[in-house]
Coordinates of C-alpha atoms in Angstrom, one line a residue:
Chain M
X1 CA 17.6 65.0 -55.8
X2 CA 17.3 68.5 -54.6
X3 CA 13.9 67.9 -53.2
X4 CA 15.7 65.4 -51.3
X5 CA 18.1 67.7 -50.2
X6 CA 16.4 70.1 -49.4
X7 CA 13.8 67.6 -47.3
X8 CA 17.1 66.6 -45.4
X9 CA 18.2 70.3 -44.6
X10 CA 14.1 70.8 -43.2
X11 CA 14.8 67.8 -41.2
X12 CA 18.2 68.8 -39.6
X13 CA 17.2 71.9 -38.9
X14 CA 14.1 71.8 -37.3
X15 CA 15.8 68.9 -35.1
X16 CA 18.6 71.6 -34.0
X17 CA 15.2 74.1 -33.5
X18 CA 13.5 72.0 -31.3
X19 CA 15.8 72.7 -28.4
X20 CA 13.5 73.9 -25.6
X21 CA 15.0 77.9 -24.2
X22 CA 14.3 78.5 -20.6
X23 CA 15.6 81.9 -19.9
X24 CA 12.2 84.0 -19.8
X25 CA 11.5 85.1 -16.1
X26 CA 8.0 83.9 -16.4
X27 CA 7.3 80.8 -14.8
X28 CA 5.7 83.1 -11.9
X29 CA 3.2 86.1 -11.8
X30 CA 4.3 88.7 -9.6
X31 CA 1.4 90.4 -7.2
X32 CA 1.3 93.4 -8.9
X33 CA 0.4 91.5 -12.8
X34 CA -2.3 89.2 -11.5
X35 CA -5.4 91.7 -11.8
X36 CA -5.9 92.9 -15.4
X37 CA -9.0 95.1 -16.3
X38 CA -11.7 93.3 -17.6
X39 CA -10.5 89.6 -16.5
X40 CA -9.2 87.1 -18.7
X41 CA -11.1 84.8 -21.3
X42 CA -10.1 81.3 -21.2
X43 CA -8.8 78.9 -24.4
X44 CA -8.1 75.3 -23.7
X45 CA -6.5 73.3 -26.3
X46 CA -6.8 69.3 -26.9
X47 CA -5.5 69.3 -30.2
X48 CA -5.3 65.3 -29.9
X49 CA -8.9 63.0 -31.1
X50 CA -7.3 60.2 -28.8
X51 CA -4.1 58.9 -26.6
X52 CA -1.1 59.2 -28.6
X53 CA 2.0 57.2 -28.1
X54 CA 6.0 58.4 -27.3
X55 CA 8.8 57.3 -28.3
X56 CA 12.5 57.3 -27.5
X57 CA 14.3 59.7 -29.6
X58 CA 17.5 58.7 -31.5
X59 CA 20.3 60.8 -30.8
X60 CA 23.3 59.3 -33.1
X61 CA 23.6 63.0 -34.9
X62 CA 24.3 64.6 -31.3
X63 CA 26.6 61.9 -30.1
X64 CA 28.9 61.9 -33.7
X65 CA 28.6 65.6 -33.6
X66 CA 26.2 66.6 -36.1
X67 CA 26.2 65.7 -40.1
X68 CA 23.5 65.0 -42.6
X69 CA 24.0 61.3 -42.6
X70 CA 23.6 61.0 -39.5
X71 CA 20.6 63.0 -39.5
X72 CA 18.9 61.0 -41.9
X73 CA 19.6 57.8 -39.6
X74 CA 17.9 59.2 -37.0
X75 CA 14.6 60.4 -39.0
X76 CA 14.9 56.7 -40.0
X77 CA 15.3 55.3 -36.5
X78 CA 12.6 57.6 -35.2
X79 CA 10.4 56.8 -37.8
X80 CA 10.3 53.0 -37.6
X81 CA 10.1 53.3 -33.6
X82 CA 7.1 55.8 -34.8
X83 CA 5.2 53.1 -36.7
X84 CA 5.8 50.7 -34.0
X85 CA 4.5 52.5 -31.5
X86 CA 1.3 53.5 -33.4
X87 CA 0.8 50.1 -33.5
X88 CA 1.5 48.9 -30.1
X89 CA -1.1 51.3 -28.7
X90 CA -4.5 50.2 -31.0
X91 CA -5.6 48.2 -28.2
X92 CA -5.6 50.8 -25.8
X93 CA -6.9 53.2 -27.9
X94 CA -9.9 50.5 -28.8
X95 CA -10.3 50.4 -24.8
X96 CA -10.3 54.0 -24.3
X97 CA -13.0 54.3 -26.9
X98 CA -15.7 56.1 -25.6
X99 CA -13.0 58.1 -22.8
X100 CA -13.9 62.0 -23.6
X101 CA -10.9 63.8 -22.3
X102 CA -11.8 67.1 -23.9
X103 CA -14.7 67.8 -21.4
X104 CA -13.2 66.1 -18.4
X105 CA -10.0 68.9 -19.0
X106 CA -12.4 71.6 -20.2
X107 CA -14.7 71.1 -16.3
X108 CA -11.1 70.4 -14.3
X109 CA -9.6 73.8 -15.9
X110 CA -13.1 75.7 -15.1
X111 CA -12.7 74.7 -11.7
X112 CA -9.5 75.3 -10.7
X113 CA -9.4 78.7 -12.3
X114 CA -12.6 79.7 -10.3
X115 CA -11.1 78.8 -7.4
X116 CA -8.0 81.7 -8.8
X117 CA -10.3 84.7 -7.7
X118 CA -7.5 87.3 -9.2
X119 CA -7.7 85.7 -12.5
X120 CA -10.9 86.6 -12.6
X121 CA -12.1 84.2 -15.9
X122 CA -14.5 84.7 -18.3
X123 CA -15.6 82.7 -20.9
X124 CA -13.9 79.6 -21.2
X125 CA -13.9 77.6 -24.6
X126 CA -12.7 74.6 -25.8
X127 CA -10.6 73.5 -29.0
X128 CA -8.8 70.9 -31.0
X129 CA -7.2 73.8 -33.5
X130 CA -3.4 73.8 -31.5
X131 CA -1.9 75.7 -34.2
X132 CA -0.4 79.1 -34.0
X133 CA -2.4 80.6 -36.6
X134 CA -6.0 79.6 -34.8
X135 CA -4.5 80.9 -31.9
X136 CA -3.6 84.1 -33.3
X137 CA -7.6 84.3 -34.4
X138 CA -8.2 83.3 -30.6
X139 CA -6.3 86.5 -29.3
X140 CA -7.5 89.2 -32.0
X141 CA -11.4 87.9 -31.6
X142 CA -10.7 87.7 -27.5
X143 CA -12.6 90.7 -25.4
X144 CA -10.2 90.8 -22.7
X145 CA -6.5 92.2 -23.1
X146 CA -5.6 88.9 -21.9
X147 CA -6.2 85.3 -22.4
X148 CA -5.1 82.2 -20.4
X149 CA -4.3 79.2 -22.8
X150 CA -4.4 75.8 -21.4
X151 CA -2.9 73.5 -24.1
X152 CA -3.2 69.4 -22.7
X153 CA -1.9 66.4 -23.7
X154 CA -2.1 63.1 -22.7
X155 CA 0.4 60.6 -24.0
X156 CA 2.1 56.7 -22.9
X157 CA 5.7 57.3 -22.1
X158 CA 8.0 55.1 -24.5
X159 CA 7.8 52.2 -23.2
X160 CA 3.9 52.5 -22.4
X161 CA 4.4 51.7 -18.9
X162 CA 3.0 55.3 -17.6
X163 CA 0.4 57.9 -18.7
X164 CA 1.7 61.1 -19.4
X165 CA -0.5 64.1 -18.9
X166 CA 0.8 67.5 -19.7
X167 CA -0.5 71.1 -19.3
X168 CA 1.0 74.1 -21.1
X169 CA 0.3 76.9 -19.5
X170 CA 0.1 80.6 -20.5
X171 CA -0.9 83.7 -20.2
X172 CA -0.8 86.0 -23.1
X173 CA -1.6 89.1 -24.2
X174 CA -3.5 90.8 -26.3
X175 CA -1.8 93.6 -27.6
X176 CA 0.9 93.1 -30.4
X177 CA 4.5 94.2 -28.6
X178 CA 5.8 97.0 -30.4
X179 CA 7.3 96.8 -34.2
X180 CA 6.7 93.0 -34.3
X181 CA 4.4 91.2 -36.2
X182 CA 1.2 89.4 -34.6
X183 CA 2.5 86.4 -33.7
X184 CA 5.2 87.5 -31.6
X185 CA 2.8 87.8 -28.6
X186 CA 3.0 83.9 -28.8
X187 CA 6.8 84.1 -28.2
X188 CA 8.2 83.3 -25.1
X189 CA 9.8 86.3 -23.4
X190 CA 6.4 88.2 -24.7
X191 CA 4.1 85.6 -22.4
X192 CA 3.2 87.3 -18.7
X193 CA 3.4 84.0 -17.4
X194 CA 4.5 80.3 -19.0
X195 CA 4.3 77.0 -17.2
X196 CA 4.8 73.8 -18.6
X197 CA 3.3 70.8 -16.2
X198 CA 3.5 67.1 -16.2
X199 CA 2.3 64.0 -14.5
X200 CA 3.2 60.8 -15.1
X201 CA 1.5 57.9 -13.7
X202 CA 3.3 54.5 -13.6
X203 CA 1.4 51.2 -14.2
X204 CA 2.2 49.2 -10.9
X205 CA 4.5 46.8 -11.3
X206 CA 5.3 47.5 -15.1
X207 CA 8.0 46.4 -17.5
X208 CA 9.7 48.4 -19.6
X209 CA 11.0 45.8 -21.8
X210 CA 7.4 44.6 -22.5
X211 CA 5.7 47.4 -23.9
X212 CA 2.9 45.2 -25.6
X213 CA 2.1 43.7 -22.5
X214 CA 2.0 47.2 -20.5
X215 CA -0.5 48.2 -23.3
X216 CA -2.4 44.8 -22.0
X217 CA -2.8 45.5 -17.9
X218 CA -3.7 49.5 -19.1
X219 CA -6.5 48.2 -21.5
X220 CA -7.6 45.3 -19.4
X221 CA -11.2 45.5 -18.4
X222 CA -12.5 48.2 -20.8
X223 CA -8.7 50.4 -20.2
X224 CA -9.8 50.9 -16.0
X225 CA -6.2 51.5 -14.9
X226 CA -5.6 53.9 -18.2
X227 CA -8.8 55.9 -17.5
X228 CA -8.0 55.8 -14.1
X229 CA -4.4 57.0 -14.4
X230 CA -5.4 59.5 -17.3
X231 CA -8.4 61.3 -14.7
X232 CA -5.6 61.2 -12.2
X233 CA -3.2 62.8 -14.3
X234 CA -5.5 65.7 -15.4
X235 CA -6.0 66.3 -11.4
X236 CA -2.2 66.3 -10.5
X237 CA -2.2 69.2 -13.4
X238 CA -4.9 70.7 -11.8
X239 CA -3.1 70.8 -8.6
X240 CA 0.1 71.8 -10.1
X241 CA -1.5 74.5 -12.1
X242 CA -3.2 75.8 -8.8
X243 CA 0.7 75.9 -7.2
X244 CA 2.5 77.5 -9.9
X245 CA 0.0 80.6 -10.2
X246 CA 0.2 80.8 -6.6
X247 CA 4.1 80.9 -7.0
X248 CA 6.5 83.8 -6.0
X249 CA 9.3 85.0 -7.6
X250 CA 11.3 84.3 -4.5
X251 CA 9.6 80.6 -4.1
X252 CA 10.5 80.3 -7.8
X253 CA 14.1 81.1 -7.5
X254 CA 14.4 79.1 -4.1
X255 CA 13.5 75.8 -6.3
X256 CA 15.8 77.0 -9.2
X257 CA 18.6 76.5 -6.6
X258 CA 19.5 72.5 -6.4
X259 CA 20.6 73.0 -3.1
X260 CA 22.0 69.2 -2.8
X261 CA 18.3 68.3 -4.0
X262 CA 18.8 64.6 -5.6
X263 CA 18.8 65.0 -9.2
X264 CA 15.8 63.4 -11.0
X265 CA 16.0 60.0 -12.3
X266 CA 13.2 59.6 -14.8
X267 CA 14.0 59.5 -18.1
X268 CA 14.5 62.3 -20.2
X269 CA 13.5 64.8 -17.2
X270 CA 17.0 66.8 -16.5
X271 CA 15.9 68.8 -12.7
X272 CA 15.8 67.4 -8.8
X273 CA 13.5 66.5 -6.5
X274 CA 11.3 69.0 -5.0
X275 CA 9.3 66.4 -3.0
X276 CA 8.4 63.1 -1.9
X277 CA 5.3 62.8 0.2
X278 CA 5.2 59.3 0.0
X279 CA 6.7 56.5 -1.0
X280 CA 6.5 56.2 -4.8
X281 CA 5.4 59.7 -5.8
X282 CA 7.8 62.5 -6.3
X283 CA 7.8 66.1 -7.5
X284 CA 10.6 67.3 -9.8
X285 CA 11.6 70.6 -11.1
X286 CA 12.2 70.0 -14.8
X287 CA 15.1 72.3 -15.6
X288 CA 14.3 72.6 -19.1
X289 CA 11.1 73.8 -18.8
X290 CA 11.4 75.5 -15.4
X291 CA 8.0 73.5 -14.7
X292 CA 7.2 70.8 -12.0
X293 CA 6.7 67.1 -13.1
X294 CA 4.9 64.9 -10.6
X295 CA 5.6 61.0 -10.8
X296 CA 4.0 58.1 -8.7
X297 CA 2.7 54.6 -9.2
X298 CA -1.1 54.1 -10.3
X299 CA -3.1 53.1 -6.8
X300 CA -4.4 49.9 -7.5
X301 CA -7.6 50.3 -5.8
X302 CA -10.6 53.5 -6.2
X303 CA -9.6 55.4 -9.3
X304 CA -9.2 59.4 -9.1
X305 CA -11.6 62.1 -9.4
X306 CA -11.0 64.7 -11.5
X307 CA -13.2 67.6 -9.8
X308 CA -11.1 70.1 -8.0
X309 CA -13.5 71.8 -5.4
X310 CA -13.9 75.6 -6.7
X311 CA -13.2 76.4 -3.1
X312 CA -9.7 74.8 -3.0
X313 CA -7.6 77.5 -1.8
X314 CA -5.4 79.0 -4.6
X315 CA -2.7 80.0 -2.2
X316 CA -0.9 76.3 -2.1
X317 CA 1.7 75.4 -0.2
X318 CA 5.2 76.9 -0.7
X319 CA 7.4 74.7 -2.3
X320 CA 10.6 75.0 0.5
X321 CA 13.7 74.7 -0.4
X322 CA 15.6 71.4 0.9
X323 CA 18.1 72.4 4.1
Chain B
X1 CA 31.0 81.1 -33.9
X2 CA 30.2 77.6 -35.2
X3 CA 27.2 77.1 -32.7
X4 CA 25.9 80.7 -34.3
X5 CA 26.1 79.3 -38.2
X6 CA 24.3 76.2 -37.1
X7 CA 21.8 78.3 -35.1
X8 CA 21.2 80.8 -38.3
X9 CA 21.2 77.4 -40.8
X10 CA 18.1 75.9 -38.5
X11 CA 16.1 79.2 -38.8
X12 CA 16.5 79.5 -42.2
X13 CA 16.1 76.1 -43.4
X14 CA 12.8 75.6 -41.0
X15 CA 11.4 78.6 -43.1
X16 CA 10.7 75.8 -45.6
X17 CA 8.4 73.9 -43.5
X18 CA 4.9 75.5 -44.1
X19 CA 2.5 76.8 -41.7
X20 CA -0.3 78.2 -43.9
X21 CA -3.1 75.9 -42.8
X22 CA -3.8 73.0 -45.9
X23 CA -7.5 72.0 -46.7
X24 CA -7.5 68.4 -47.9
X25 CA -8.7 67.3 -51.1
X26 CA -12.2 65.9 -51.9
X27 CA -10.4 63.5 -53.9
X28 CA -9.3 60.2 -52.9
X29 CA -6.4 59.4 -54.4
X30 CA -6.8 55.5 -53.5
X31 CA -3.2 54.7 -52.6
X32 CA -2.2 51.1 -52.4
X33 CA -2.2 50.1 -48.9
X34 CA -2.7 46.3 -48.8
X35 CA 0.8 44.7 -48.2
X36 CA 2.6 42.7 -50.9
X37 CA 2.1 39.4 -49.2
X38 CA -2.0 39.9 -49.8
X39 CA -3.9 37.6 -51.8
X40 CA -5.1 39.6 -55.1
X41 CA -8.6 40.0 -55.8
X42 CA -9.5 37.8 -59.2
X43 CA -10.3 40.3 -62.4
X44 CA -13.1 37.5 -62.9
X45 CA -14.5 37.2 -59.3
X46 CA -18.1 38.8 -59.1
X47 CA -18.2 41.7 -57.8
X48 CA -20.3 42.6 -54.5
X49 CA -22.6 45.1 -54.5
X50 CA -23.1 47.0 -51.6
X51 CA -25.7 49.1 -50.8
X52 CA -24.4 52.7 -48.4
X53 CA -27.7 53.6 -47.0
X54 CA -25.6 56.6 -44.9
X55 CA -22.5 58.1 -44.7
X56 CA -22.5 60.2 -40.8
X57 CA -20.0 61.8 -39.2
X58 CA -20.1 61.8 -35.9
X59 CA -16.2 64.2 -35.0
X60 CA -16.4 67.1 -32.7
X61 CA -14.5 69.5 -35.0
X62 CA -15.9 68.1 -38.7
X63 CA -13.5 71.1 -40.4
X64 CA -10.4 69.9 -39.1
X65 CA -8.1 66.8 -38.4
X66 CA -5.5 68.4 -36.0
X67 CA -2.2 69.9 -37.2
X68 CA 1.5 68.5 -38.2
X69 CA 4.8 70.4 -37.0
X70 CA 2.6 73.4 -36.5
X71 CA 0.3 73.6 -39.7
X72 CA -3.1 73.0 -39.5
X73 CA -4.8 70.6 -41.6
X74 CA -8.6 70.8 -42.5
X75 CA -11.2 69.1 -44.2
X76 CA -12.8 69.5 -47.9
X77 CA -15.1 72.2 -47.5
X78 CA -17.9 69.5 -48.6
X79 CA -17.3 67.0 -45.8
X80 CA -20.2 64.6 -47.3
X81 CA -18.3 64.9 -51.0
X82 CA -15.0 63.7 -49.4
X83 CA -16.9 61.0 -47.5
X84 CA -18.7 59.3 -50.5
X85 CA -15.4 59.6 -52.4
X86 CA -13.2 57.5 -49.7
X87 CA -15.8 54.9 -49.6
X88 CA -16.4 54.7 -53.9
X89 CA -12.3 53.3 -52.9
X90 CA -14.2 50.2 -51.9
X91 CA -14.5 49.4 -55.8
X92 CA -10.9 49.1 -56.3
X93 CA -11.1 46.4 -53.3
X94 CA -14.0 44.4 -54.6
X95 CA -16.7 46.1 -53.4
X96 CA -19.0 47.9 -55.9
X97 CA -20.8 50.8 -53.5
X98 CA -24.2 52.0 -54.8
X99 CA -25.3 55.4 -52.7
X100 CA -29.3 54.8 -51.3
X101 CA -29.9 53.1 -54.9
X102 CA -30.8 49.4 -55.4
X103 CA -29.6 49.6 -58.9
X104 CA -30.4 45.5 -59.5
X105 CA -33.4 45.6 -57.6
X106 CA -32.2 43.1 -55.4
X107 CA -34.8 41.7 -52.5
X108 CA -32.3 41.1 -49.8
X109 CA -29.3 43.4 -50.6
X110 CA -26.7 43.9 -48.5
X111 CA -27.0 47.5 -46.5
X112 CA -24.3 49.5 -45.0
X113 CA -24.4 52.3 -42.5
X114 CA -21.2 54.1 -41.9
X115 CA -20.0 56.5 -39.9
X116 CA -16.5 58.4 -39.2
X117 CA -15.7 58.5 -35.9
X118 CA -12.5 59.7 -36.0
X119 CA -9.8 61.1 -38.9
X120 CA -7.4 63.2 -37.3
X121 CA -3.8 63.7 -38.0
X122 CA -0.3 64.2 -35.6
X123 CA 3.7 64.1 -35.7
X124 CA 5.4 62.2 -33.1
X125 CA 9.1 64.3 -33.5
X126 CA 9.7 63.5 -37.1
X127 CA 7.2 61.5 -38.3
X128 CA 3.9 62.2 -38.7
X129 CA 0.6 60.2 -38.6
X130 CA -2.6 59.9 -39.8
X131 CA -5.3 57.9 -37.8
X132 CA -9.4 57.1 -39.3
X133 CA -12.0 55.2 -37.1
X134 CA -15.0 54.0 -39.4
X135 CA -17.9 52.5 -37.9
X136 CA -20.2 50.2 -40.1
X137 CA -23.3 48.4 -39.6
X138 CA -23.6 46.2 -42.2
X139 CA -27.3 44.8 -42.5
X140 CA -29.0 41.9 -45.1
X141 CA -32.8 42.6 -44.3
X142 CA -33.8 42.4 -41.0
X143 CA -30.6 40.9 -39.8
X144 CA -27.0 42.9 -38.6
X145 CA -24.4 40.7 -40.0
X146 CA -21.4 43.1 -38.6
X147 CA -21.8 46.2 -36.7
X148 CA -17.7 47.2 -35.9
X149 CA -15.2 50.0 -35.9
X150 CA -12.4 49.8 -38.7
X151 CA -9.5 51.5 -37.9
X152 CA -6.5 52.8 -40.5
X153 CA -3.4 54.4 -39.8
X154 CA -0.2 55.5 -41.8
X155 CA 2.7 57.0 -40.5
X156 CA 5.7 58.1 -42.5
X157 CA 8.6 60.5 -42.0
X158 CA 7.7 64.3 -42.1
X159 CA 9.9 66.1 -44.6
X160 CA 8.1 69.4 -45.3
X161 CA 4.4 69.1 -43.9
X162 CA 3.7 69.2 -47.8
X163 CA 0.3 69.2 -49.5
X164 CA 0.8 66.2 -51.1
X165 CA 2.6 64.2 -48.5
X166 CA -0.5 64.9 -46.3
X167 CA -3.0 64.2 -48.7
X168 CA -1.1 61.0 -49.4
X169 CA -1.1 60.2 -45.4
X170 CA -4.4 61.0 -44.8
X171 CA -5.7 59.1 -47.9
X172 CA -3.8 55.9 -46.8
X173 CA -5.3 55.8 -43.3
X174 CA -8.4 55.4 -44.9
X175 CA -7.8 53.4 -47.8
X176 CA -6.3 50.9 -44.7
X177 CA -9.6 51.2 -42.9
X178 CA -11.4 50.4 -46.1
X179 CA -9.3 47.4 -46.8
X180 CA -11.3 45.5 -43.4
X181 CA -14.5 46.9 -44.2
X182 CA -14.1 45.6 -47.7
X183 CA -12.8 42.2 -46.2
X184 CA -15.9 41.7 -44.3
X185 CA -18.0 42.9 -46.9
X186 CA -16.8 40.2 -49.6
X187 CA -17.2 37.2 -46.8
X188 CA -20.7 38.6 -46.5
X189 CA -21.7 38.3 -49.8
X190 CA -20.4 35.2 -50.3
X191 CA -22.5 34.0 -47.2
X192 CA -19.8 33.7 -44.9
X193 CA -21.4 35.8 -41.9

């Protein structure tokens, strides 16, 4: 019974924990914190061995105002949508067999941070150890005072009818801050910069009430549209990434502003619209995060590329505010 | 002041959820995994003797299997160990394993290859999952009767990231994997393939 107890307790709290904090100014790189002596060594993170599914999260503690019960309804809830969602996605995962992600992000990342001349990288490695301890090792065996950390994932949204790719983004530093303990240099307001990216392509002409057959156009012909969506993804992050190191503390706080902006509509993302170049695709600040999401509808005909040119130009353009 | 206590109860409480890494167990603890509904095996039906001619292991990182709510969790130090001891689970299926011997001297046994392809473990929020992809190649002389991945998954609520609860995860996942591999295996050697 207390093991119980005290499994509920874990649970509840690390629900309340989970809340994401956005109050670090570090979502930018000012001019003068860009060149570091002796460049910066590279770690990108696929922790994932294939596509992993979402799920919709059960809020019933939140909207009753907290208790155990309740709590334990949602762990319930969350686990059963769990299961069902591990088992919706088997045939895509049997159609993506074969679909290396890890070197396709590992070549994309090389390239867009050569073309980022002040970053100035040096080796770049690849691993599928995203815990904090191996990252620790990463930072006390690293040569340079500071590392960039790439962390990707590439996910279905909940109701499988998008491919989610996300990039985390930082840049952290060596050196243990002052009277704290090692890993506080993974802590947020001890990062030099933090950027949290998304893409989520949409499977043309989807339902969200029929997740099994979403899972059936993504895996058709060997998963084309999921590969397709997944490689366009990783380029959209590529692109953003490019963008947000590029970003200035004044272009940042000019897309903080909502300035009559239309608020976002997808799901679960709390921000407003940056942009719409065209029809279907749309870039949204995610407040939460202070990151960028870009959303648009899978082109039905050639699939993307995923090799940004090393010569693309790391000095995007600005994001302007809407008049 | 209430938001504070809550605040101060999640920090402390989540100080019970582990992070020191956990290395899996070359044991396998051969969970039950078929459902209810299954037809049992007969105690008097001959067994099938199988013949694993290799055990490979084709993952990119053969240490570890990925990490649940921030704690890493690796492999036996002796991945081959681990590897022979989720397959001897075929036994408890039906299937009596026999590693590179031909202990009746049979002229046409039946011959497995296998290979893991994938064992790797996650948490979607609360839950967490374990996921194995076995290929086998299973071979009577000259002739592949089956070459196909078997996949096994479990996923179950997370309530501390403990030793055992992962263990138990990980060893389920398998153990579901197994269940199809000894399937076909049994309609082999009773000529069904």
């Amino acid at each position: 019974m207390r093991t119980n107890m005290r499994a509920a307790a874990c649970l509840i709290a690390c629900a309340l924990s989970s809340v994401s904090v956005a109050g670090t100014k570090n979502n930018f790189i000012t001019p003068e914190a860009r060149t570091v002596e002796g460049g910066r060594e590279v770690l990108i993170i696929v922790g994932q061995s294939e596509i992993a599914p979402n799920i919709n999260i059960s809020n019933i503690t939140a909207a009753a105002g907290g208790g155990l019960l309740f709590a334990l309804i949602d762990s319930g809830v969350n686990n059963a949508r769990a299961k069902e969602a591990e088992k919706t996605i088997v045939p895509l995962r049997e159609a993506l067999l074969g679909f290396d992600f890890d070197p396709m992000a590992q070549g994309a990342s090389s390239a867009t941070l050569a073309g980022t001349s002040w970053l100035d990288m040096k080796q770049l490695r690849l691993t599928k150890d995203a815990s904090a301890p191996a990252l620790v090792a990463a930072l006390d065996g690293a040569t340079t005072s500071q590392i960039m950390v790439l962390r990707y994932e590439y996910e279905t949204n909940a109701e499988f009818s998008a491919m989610v790719v996300s990039l985390d983004a930082q840049l952290v530093n060596k050196a243990v801050p002052k009277g704290k303990k090692p890993d506080a240099r993974l802590q947020n307001k001890y990062l030099p910069f933090h950027q949290v990216l998304r893409s989520m392509v949409r499977l043309p002409n989807a339902n969200d009430k029929d997740p099994a057959g979403n899972v059936k156009a993504w895996s058709a012909d060997g998963g084309r549209a999921a590969r397709a969506a997944v490689e366009l993804g990783l380029q959209r992050c590529q692109e953003l990434l490019q963008r947000s190191l590029a970003l200035t503390e004044a272009e940042f706080t000019a897309i903080m502003k909502r300035n009559k902006r239309p608020r976002s509509t997808i799901p679960n993302v709390i921000g407003w619209e940056l942009e719409s170049p065209q029809p279907g695709s749309t870039l949204v600040h995610d407040v939460m995060t202070g990151g960028f999401v870009q959303v648009e509808v899978l082109d039905a005909s050639p699939p993307a590329v995923v090799q940004p040119t090393a010569s693309a130009t790391p000095e995007a353009p600005v994001l302007a505010p809407a008049q | 002041m209430r938001s504070v206590t809550a605040a101060l109860a999640a920090v402390t409480l989540c100080a019970c959820v582990s992070q020191v890494p956990m290395t899996l167990s070359e044991r396998f603890s051969d969970p039950q995994t078929r459902p209810a509904t299954a037809p049992r095996l007969s105690r008097n039906a001959q067994p099938c003797t199988l013949i694993v001619s290799t055990i490979a292991d084709t993952r990119i990182e053969p240490a570890l299997l990925g990490s649940v709510a921030g704690r890493p969790v690796r492999a036996p130090g002796d991945v081959s160990a681990w590897l022979r001891n989720v397959v001897a689970g075929l036994e408890s299926r039906g299937v009596v394993p026999h590693f590179d011997t031909n202990p009746r001297q049979e002229t046409s046994p039946l011959v497995a290859g296998l290979t893991l392809r994938m064992a790797w473990v996650s948490e979607i929020h609360t839950s967490k999952t374990a996921t194995t992809l076995l290929r086998m190649k299973l071979t009577r002389g000259e002739s592949v009767l089956r070459e196909r991945d078997y996949r096994g998954s479990d996923t179950v609520m997370n309530w501390a990231s403990g030793d055992g609860e992962l263990q138990q995860m990980v060893d389920r996942a398998f153990g579901a994997a197994l269940d199809q591999i000894a399937e076909d295996v049994r309609a082999a050697c009773k000529g069904r393939m």
